């Protein structure tokens, strides 16, 4: 798991080389990198295909069908022979919270995540001052980290005593900052969304304690100003269908859909896990209606299945009852399975980027569960973490698939992930904007 000189040395020994690249630095403008004869899972075709990819600087400039055409390499190109290897688009974790640790810890986690195949993340609630600085440093390669996209949290006034939001607004007043903003019937929404944009956020996270009317106002203004609108599965008292009808682009956390069609939704998010999770109801006509509406409108389910398997969810009285945990874990998988079956797009996110005790990011676990527990094929799981997440963030013109003109954000694997999703863990190299990192 080393970059820079080790990468140069090992590649020099094991890979066919025509000249030395400037590893650890963005490849110079005039320098070409060639990934030769790999099986490419491009996010567009239905099966892996033998291809040679040409990269110039940070972008993919040519993709050649190696079975039909003998590619001519530009002079001075650095060639990596990747026969027997598989290339997928860089993985995107669509649900993380990275801003709460010290800068040093965050940088360590981000570097591990990058070396674990993650080339972009969507942060779903944190301190935008920290995130803006990290985002800039990741973008210009001051730090080795995935590209960072983040959100501004919007909620009703009762939400802002939550300790997570107090920690994310230190030095400011929770509820009165652009990235943790109290919304009421008298809020100037145009100004609120403008300030969100000014804080560098890509979207808003509609989190809690808001009625349907305010969600309508927020999404309408987001559309006007070109800001993404992302929502929790239930917003209390607004429910999942209210958010879908307001036109949010994603709903987060599959178990929060359990409030759909309940007679009363409590007005406080603190009660969000205070109901029985009965997976059988997901097959009822009421849920079919919800999933059909999501499919029709293109609302993506940010399911975060993995986190609910960890048994960490508490109800409003602070209890983590074992039976309730198991019911939530089952419900998360079953809601995702049925939504997927009914044509709802699934995005892969973890709510927990990386445990420093592990060497790989948790997204690999999420992908495994999407296949083993939610009925996605390995190819569909890969799309959930690449193309679908790029669509969620709104960066589909530059990331999420392997196509000419896109950023060279790629993961080179030693085995076929479409045969066994566990193979996303067999990482040899990670490329972010054309920079090569060696893992093993
Ligand atoms: Zn979250």
Coordinates of C-alpha atoms and ligand atoms in Angstrom, one line a residue:
X1 CA 0.0 0.0 0.0
X2 CA 2.6 2.5 -1.0
X3 CA 2.7 5.2 -3.6
X4 CA 5.4 7.3 -5.2
X5 CA 8.8 5.7 -5.5
X6 CA 7.7 2.3 -4.5
X7 CA 5.1 2.5 -7.3
X8 CA 7.8 3.5 -9.8
X9 CA 10.1 0.7 -8.7
X10 CA 7.5 -2.1 -8.6
X11 CA 6.0 -1.1 -11.9
X12 CA 9.4 -0.9 -13.5
X13 CA 10.1 -4.4 -12.5
X14 CA 6.7 -6.1 -13.1
X15 CA 5.0 -4.1 -15.8
X16 CA 6.1 -3.5 -19.3
X17 CA 7.4 0.0 -19.3
X18 CA 8.4 2.4 -22.0
X19 CA 9.3 5.3 -19.8
X20 CA 9.1 6.4 -16.2
X21 CA 5.9 8.2 -15.2
X22 CA 5.8 11.0 -12.6
X23 CA 4.0 9.0 -10.0
X24 CA 2.6 10.8 -7.0
X25 CA 2.3 13.9 -9.2
X26 CA -0.4 14.6 -11.8
X27 CA 0.8 13.1 -15.1
X28 CA 2.3 15.9 -17.1
X29 CA 0.1 17.3 -19.9
X30 CA 2.2 15.9 -22.6
X31 CA 2.4 12.5 -20.9
X32 CA 0.3 9.6 -21.9
X33 CA -0.6 6.6 -19.8
X34 CA -1.8 3.4 -21.5
X35 CA -3.7 0.7 -19.7
X36 CA -3.2 -2.2 -22.1
X37 CA -5.5 -5.2 -22.7
X38 CA -7.6 -5.2 -19.5
X39 CA -11.2 -6.4 -19.2
X40 CA -13.0 -3.2 -18.8
X41 CA -16.3 -2.8 -16.9
X42 CA -17.2 0.6 -18.2
X43 CA -20.6 1.1 -16.5
X44 CA -22.3 1.3 -19.9
X45 CA -21.9 -2.2 -21.4
X46 CA -23.5 -5.2 -19.9
X47 CA -20.4 -7.4 -19.7
X48 CA -16.6 -6.8 -19.3
X49 CA -14.8 -6.1 -22.6
X50 CA -11.2 -6.3 -23.6
X51 CA -10.0 -2.8 -24.1
X52 CA -6.9 -0.6 -24.1
X53 CA -7.4 2.8 -22.4
X54 CA -5.4 5.9 -23.2
X55 CA -5.1 8.6 -20.6
X56 CA -3.8 12.1 -21.1
X57 CA -3.2 14.1 -18.0
X58 CA -6.4 13.6 -15.8
X59 CA -8.7 12.4 -18.6
X60 CA -9.5 9.3 -20.7
X61 CA -8.8 10.3 -24.3
X62 CA -9.2 7.1 -26.2
X63 CA -10.6 3.6 -25.6
X64 CA -9.6 0.9 -28.2
X65 CA -11.2 -2.4 -28.7
X66 CA -8.1 -4.6 -28.5
X67 CA -9.7 -7.5 -30.3
X68 CA -10.2 -5.4 -33.5
X69 CA -7.5 -2.7 -33.5
X70 CA -3.9 -2.6 -32.7
X71 CA -3.6 0.6 -30.8
X72 CA -0.8 3.0 -31.7
X73 CA 0.7 4.5 -28.6
X74 CA 1.8 8.1 -28.5
X75 CA 5.6 8.6 -28.2
X76 CA 6.8 8.6 -24.7
X77 CA 3.6 6.9 -23.4
X78 CA 3.9 4.9 -20.2
X79 CA 2.4 1.5 -20.8
X80 CA 0.9 -0.8 -18.1
X81 CA 0.2 -4.3 -19.4
X82 CA -2.9 -5.4 -17.6
X83 CA -3.7 -8.7 -19.2
X84 CA -5.8 -10.7 -16.8
X85 CA -6.9 -7.6 -14.9
X86 CA -10.3 -6.0 -14.6
X87 CA -10.9 -2.2 -14.5
X88 CA -14.0 -0.6 -13.0
X89 CA -14.9 3.1 -12.6
X90 CA -13.6 4.6 -9.4
X91 CA -16.0 3.8 -6.5
X92 CA -18.1 6.6 -5.0
X93 CA -19.3 6.2 -1.4
X94 CA -22.7 8.1 -1.6
X95 CA -23.2 8.6 2.1
X96 CA -20.3 9.5 4.5
X97 CA -19.6 11.9 7.4
X98 CA -16.0 12.8 7.4
X99 CA -15.6 16.2 9.1
X100 CA -15.8 15.3 12.8
X101 CA -12.3 14.0 13.5
X102 CA -9.0 15.9 13.7
X103 CA -7.5 17.0 10.4
X104 CA -4.7 14.5 10.7
X105 CA -7.2 11.6 11.3
X106 CA -9.4 12.7 8.5
X107 CA -6.5 12.8 6.1
X108 CA -5.4 9.3 7.1
X109 CA -8.9 7.9 6.6
X110 CA -9.3 9.6 3.2
X111 CA -6.0 8.2 2.0
X112 CA -6.9 4.7 3.1
X113 CA -10.3 5.2 1.4
X114 CA -8.6 6.2 -1.9
X115 CA -6.2 3.3 -1.8
X116 CA -9.3 1.1 -1.2
X117 CA -10.8 2.2 -4.5
X118 CA -12.9 5.2 -3.4
X119 CA -12.3 8.2 -5.8
X120 CA -15.2 10.3 -4.6
X121 CA -17.5 10.7 -1.6
X122 CA -20.8 12.5 -0.8
X123 CA -20.7 13.9 2.7
X124 CA -24.2 14.0 4.2
X125 CA -23.8 16.4 7.1
X126 CA -20.8 18.0 8.7
X127 CA -18.9 21.1 9.1
X128 CA -18.7 22.8 5.7
X129 CA -15.6 24.9 6.8
X130 CA -13.7 21.7 7.2
X131 CA -15.2 20.1 4.1
X132 CA -14.5 23.1 1.9
X133 CA -10.8 23.0 2.8
X134 CA -10.5 19.2 2.3
X135 CA -12.4 19.4 -1.0
X136 CA -10.0 22.0 -2.3
X137 CA -6.9 20.0 -1.2
X138 CA -8.3 16.8 -2.7
X139 CA -9.1 18.5 -5.9
X140 CA -5.6 19.9 -6.5
X141 CA -3.8 16.9 -5.0
X142 CA -2.5 18.6 -2.0
X143 CA -3.7 15.5 -0.1
X144 CA -4.2 12.0 -1.4
X145 CA -8.0 11.7 -1.0
X146 CA -11.2 11.0 -2.9
X147 CA -12.9 14.0 -4.4
X148 CA -15.3 15.5 -1.9
X149 CA -18.9 16.7 -2.5
X150 CA -21.0 17.8 0.5
X151 CA -24.4 19.0 1.7
X152 CA -26.0 21.7 3.8
X153 CA -28.3 20.3 6.4
X154 CA -31.8 21.8 6.6
X155 CA -34.2 21.0 9.4
X156 CA -37.0 22.4 11.6
X157 CA -36.0 24.5 14.7
X158 CA -36.5 21.6 17.2
X159 CA -33.6 19.7 15.6
X160 CA -30.7 21.9 16.5
X161 CA -30.0 20.6 19.9
X162 CA -28.6 17.4 18.3
X163 CA -25.0 16.9 19.5
X164 CA -23.7 16.1 16.0
X165 CA -24.9 19.4 14.7
X166 CA -23.5 21.3 17.7
X167 CA -20.1 19.7 16.9
X168 CA -20.4 20.7 13.2
X169 CA -21.1 24.3 13.9
X170 CA -18.6 25.1 16.7
X171 CA -18.0 28.8 16.9
X172 CA -21.3 29.5 15.2
X173 CA -24.9 29.1 16.2
X174 CA -26.5 25.8 15.3
X175 CA -29.5 26.5 13.0
X176 CA -28.1 29.9 12.0
X177 CA -25.3 28.8 9.7
X178 CA -25.6 28.1 6.0
X179 CA -24.6 24.4 6.4
X180 CA -26.9 23.7 9.4
X181 CA -29.9 25.9 8.8
X182 CA -33.2 26.2 10.6
X183 CA -36.1 26.3 8.2
X184 CA -39.5 27.8 9.2
X185 CA -42.5 29.2 7.3
X186 CA -40.8 32.6 7.4
X187 CA -37.4 31.6 6.2
X188 CA -36.2 33.4 3.0
X189 CA -35.6 30.2 1.0
X190 CA -34.0 31.9 -1.9
X191 CA -31.3 33.4 0.4
X192 CA -30.9 30.1 2.2
X193 CA -30.1 28.2 -1.0
X194 CA -27.9 30.9 -2.2
X195 CA -25.9 30.7 1.0
X196 CA -25.7 26.9 0.6
X197 CA -24.1 27.4 -2.8
X198 CA -21.7 30.0 -1.3
X199 CA -20.6 27.5 1.3
X200 CA -19.5 25.2 -1.5
X201 CA -22.2 22.5 -1.0
X202 CA -23.4 20.5 -4.0
X203 CA -26.8 19.8 -2.4
X204 CA -29.0 20.2 0.6
X205 CA -29.8 17.4 3.0
X206 CA -33.4 17.8 4.1
X207 CA -33.0 16.1 7.4
X208 CA -35.7 16.4 10.0
X209 CA -38.7 18.1 11.7
X210 CA -40.2 19.7 8.6
X211 CA -43.7 19.6 7.2
X212 CA -44.3 18.8 3.5
X213 CA -44.9 22.5 2.6
X214 CA -41.3 23.5 3.5
X215 CA -39.9 20.5 1.6
X216 CA -41.8 21.8 -1.5
X217 CA -40.4 25.3 -1.1
X218 CA -36.8 23.9 -0.6
X219 CA -36.8 21.6 -3.7
X220 CA -38.4 24.3 -5.9
X221 CA -35.7 26.7 -5.0
X222 CA -33.0 24.1 -5.4
X223 CA -34.2 23.4 -9.0
X224 CA -34.0 27.2 -9.7
X225 CA -30.5 27.6 -8.4
X226 CA -29.0 24.3 -9.6
X227 CA -28.5 22.8 -6.2
X228 CA -29.2 19.1 -5.6
X229 CA -31.9 18.2 -3.1
X230 CA -31.3 15.1 -1.0
X231 CA -33.6 13.9 1.8
X232 CA -33.9 11.5 4.7
X233 CA -36.3 8.7 4.1
X234 CA -38.8 10.3 6.5
X235 CA -38.6 13.9 7.6
X236 CA -41.1 14.0 10.5
X237 CA -43.8 14.8 10.1
X238 CA -43.3 14.7 6.3
X239 CA -43.2 11.2 5.1
X240 CA -41.4 9.4 2.2
X241 CA -44.1 10.1 -0.3
X242 CA -44.1 13.8 0.6
X243 CA -40.4 14.0 -0.2
X244 CA -40.8 12.0 -3.4
X245 CA -43.7 14.2 -4.6
X246 CA -41.6 17.4 -3.7
X247 CA -39.0 16.1 -6.2
X248 CA -36.1 15.2 -4.0
X249 CA -33.4 13.3 -5.9
X250 CA -32.6 10.8 -3.2
X251 CA -34.1 9.2 -0.1
X252 CA -31.6 8.1 2.5
X253 CA -31.7 5.0 4.8
X254 CA -34.0 2.2 3.7
X255 CA -35.5 1.5 7.2
X256 CA -36.8 5.1 7.4
X257 CA -39.3 4.2 4.7
X258 CA -41.2 2.3 7.4
X259 CA -43.1 5.4 8.2
X260 CA -44.8 5.3 4.8
X261 CA -48.5 5.2 5.1
X262 CA -48.6 5.2 8.9
X263 CA -51.6 7.1 10.3
X264 CA -49.4 9.4 12.3
X265 CA -45.8 10.4 11.8
X266 CA -44.4 12.0 15.0
X267 CA -43.2 15.5 14.4
X268 CA -39.8 14.8 16.0
X269 CA -36.9 12.9 14.2
X270 CA -35.8 11.6 17.7
X271 CA -38.6 9.0 17.3
X272 CA -37.5 7.8 13.9
X273 CA -36.8 4.2 15.0
X274 CA -39.8 4.1 17.4
X275 CA -42.0 1.8 15.3
X276 CA -42.0 -2.0 14.6
X277 CA -40.1 -2.9 11.4
X278 CA -42.3 -5.4 9.7
X279 CA -40.8 -6.4 6.4
X280 CA -44.0 -8.0 5.2
X281 CA -45.7 -4.6 4.7
X282 CA -43.1 -3.9 2.0
X283 CA -45.1 -6.1 -0.4
X284 CA -48.4 -4.2 0.3
X285 CA -50.1 -2.0 -2.4
X286 CA -49.2 1.1 -0.4
X287 CA -45.5 0.4 -0.7
X288 CA -45.8 -0.7 -4.3
X289 CA -47.3 2.8 -4.9
X290 CA -44.4 4.5 -3.3
X291 CA -41.8 2.5 -5.2
X292 CA -43.7 3.1 -8.5
X293 CA -43.7 6.8 -7.8
X294 CA -39.9 6.7 -7.1
X295 CA -39.3 4.8 -10.3
X296 CA -41.4 7.2 -12.3
X297 CA -39.7 10.3 -10.9
X298 CA -36.2 8.8 -10.9
X299 CA -35.9 9.2 -7.1
X300 CA -32.8 7.1 -6.1
X301 CA -32.8 5.1 -2.9
X302 CA -29.6 5.8 -0.9
X303 CA -30.2 2.6 1.0
X304 CA -27.2 2.4 3.5
X305 CA -27.9 -1.3 4.2
X306 CA -24.5 -2.1 5.8
X307 CA -24.8 0.3 8.7
X308 CA -28.0 -1.3 9.9
X309 CA -26.4 -4.7 10.1
X310 CA -24.1 -3.4 12.9
X311 CA -26.7 -3.3 15.7
X312 CA -26.0 0.4 16.5
X313 CA -29.5 1.8 16.2
X314 CA -31.2 3.1 19.3
X315 CA -34.8 4.2 19.8
X316 CA -35.8 7.6 21.4
X317 CA -35.3 6.2 25.0
X318 CA -31.7 5.2 24.1
X319 CA -32.5 1.5 24.0
X320 CA -30.9 -0.9 21.5
X321 CA -33.1 -3.9 21.8
X322 CA -31.6 -7.0 20.1
X323 CA -34.9 -8.1 18.4
X324 CA -35.5 -4.6 17.2
X325 CA -32.0 -4.4 15.7
X326 CA -32.5 -7.6 13.9
X327 CA -35.8 -6.4 12.5
X328 CA -34.2 -3.2 11.3
X329 CA -31.4 -5.1 9.7
X330 CA -33.8 -7.3 7.9
X331 CA -36.1 -4.4 6.9
X332 CA -33.1 -2.5 5.4
X333 CA -32.3 -5.4 3.1
X334 CA -35.9 -6.3 2.2
X335 CA -36.9 -2.7 1.5
X336 CA -33.9 -2.3 -0.8
X337 CA -34.6 -5.7 -2.5
X338 CA -38.2 -4.9 -3.2
X339 CA -37.5 -1.3 -4.3
X340 CA -34.8 -2.6 -6.7
X341 CA -37.1 -5.4 -8.0
X342 CA -39.7 -2.7 -8.7
X343 CA -37.3 -0.6 -10.7
X344 CA -36.1 2.0 -8.2
X345 CA -32.4 2.9 -8.7
X346 CA -30.2 2.1 -5.8
X347 CA -27.1 4.1 -4.7
X348 CA -24.4 2.6 -2.6
X349 CA -23.4 4.4 0.6
X350 CA -22.2 3.4 4.0
X351 CA -22.8 6.2 6.5
X352 CA -19.3 5.2 7.8
X353 CA -16.6 5.5 5.2
X354 CA -13.8 3.6 6.9
X355 CA -13.0 2.1 10.3
X356 CA -9.3 2.8 11.0
X357 CA -9.1 -0.8 12.3
X358 CA -9.8 -2.1 8.8
X359 CA -7.6 -1.8 5.8
X360 CA -10.5 -1.4 3.3
X361 CA -13.4 1.1 3.2
X362 CA -16.8 -0.2 4.3
X363 CA -18.3 0.3 0.8
X364 CA -17.0 -3.1 -0.2
X365 CA -19.2 -4.6 2.6
X366 CA -22.2 -2.5 1.3
X367 CA -21.6 -3.9 -2.2
X368 CA -21.5 -7.4 -0.8
X369 CA -24.8 -7.0 1.1
X370 CA -26.5 -5.4 -2.0
X371 CA -25.7 -8.7 -3.8
X372 CA -26.2 -11.3 -1.0
X373 CA -29.1 -9.6 0.8
X374 CA -30.9 -7.4 -1.7
X375 CA -30.9 -9.3 -5.0
X376 CA -28.7 -7.0 -7.0
X377 CA -26.4 -8.7 -9.5
X378 CA -22.7 -7.9 -9.0
X379 CA -22.9 -5.6 -12.1
X380 CA -25.8 -3.8 -10.6
X381 CA -24.0 -3.4 -7.3
X382 CA -21.0 -1.9 -9.1
X383 CA -23.3 0.5 -10.9
X384 CA -24.9 1.5 -7.6
X385 CA -21.4 2.6 -6.4
X386 CA -20.3 4.3 -9.6
X387 CA -22.8 5.5 -12.3
X388 CA -25.8 5.9 -9.9
X389 CA -23.8 7.8 -7.3
X390 CA -22.4 10.1 -10.0
X391 CA -26.0 10.8 -11.0
X392 CA -26.9 11.4 -7.4
X393 CA -24.1 14.0 -7.0
X394 CA -24.7 15.4 -10.6
X395 CA -21.2 14.6 -11.8
X396 CA -22.2 12.1 -14.5
X397 CA -20.6 14.2 -17.2
X398 CA -17.1 13.6 -15.7
X399 CA -17.3 10.5 -13.4
X400 CA -19.1 7.2 -12.8
X401 CA -18.3 5.4 -16.1
X402 CA -15.3 4.7 -18.2
X403 CA -15.8 6.8 -21.3
X404 CA -13.7 9.1 -23.5
X405 CA -13.7 12.6 -22.0
X406 CA -14.2 11.5 -18.4
X407 CA -11.8 11.8 -15.5
X408 CA -9.4 8.9 -15.3
X409 CA -10.9 7.7 -11.9
X410 CA -10.4 3.9 -12.1
X411 CA -9.8 0.8 -10.0
X412 CA -7.7 -2.0 -11.4
X413 CA -8.6 -5.4 -9.9
X414 CA -6.9 -8.8 -10.0
X415 CA -10.1 -10.7 -10.5
X416 CA -13.5 -10.3 -12.1
X417 CA -16.0 -8.5 -9.8
X418 CA -19.0 -9.4 -12.0
X419 CA -18.4 -13.0 -11.2
X420 CA -17.9 -12.4 -7.5
X421 CA -18.6 -9.0 -5.9
X422 CA -16.0 -9.8 -3.2
X423 CA -13.4 -9.3 -6.0
X424 CA -13.8 -5.5 -5.7
X425 CA -11.4 -6.0 -2.7
X426 CA -8.6 -7.4 -4.9
X427 CA -7.2 -4.0 -5.8
X428 CA -3.9 -3.7 -7.6
X429 CA -4.0 0.0 -8.6
X430 CA -6.2 3.0 -8.1
X431 CA -6.2 5.9 -10.5
X432 CA -7.6 9.3 -9.5
X433 CA -7.6 11.9 -12.2
X434 CA -4.9 10.0 -14.0
X435 CA -2.6 9.7 -10.9
X436 CA -1.7 6.1 -10.2
X437 CA -1.6 4.6 -6.7
X438 CA -0.4 1.1 -6.2
X439 CA -2.0 -1.1 -3.6
X440 CA -0.3 -4.5 -3.9
Ligands
LIG1 ZN1 -25.6 9.9 7.5

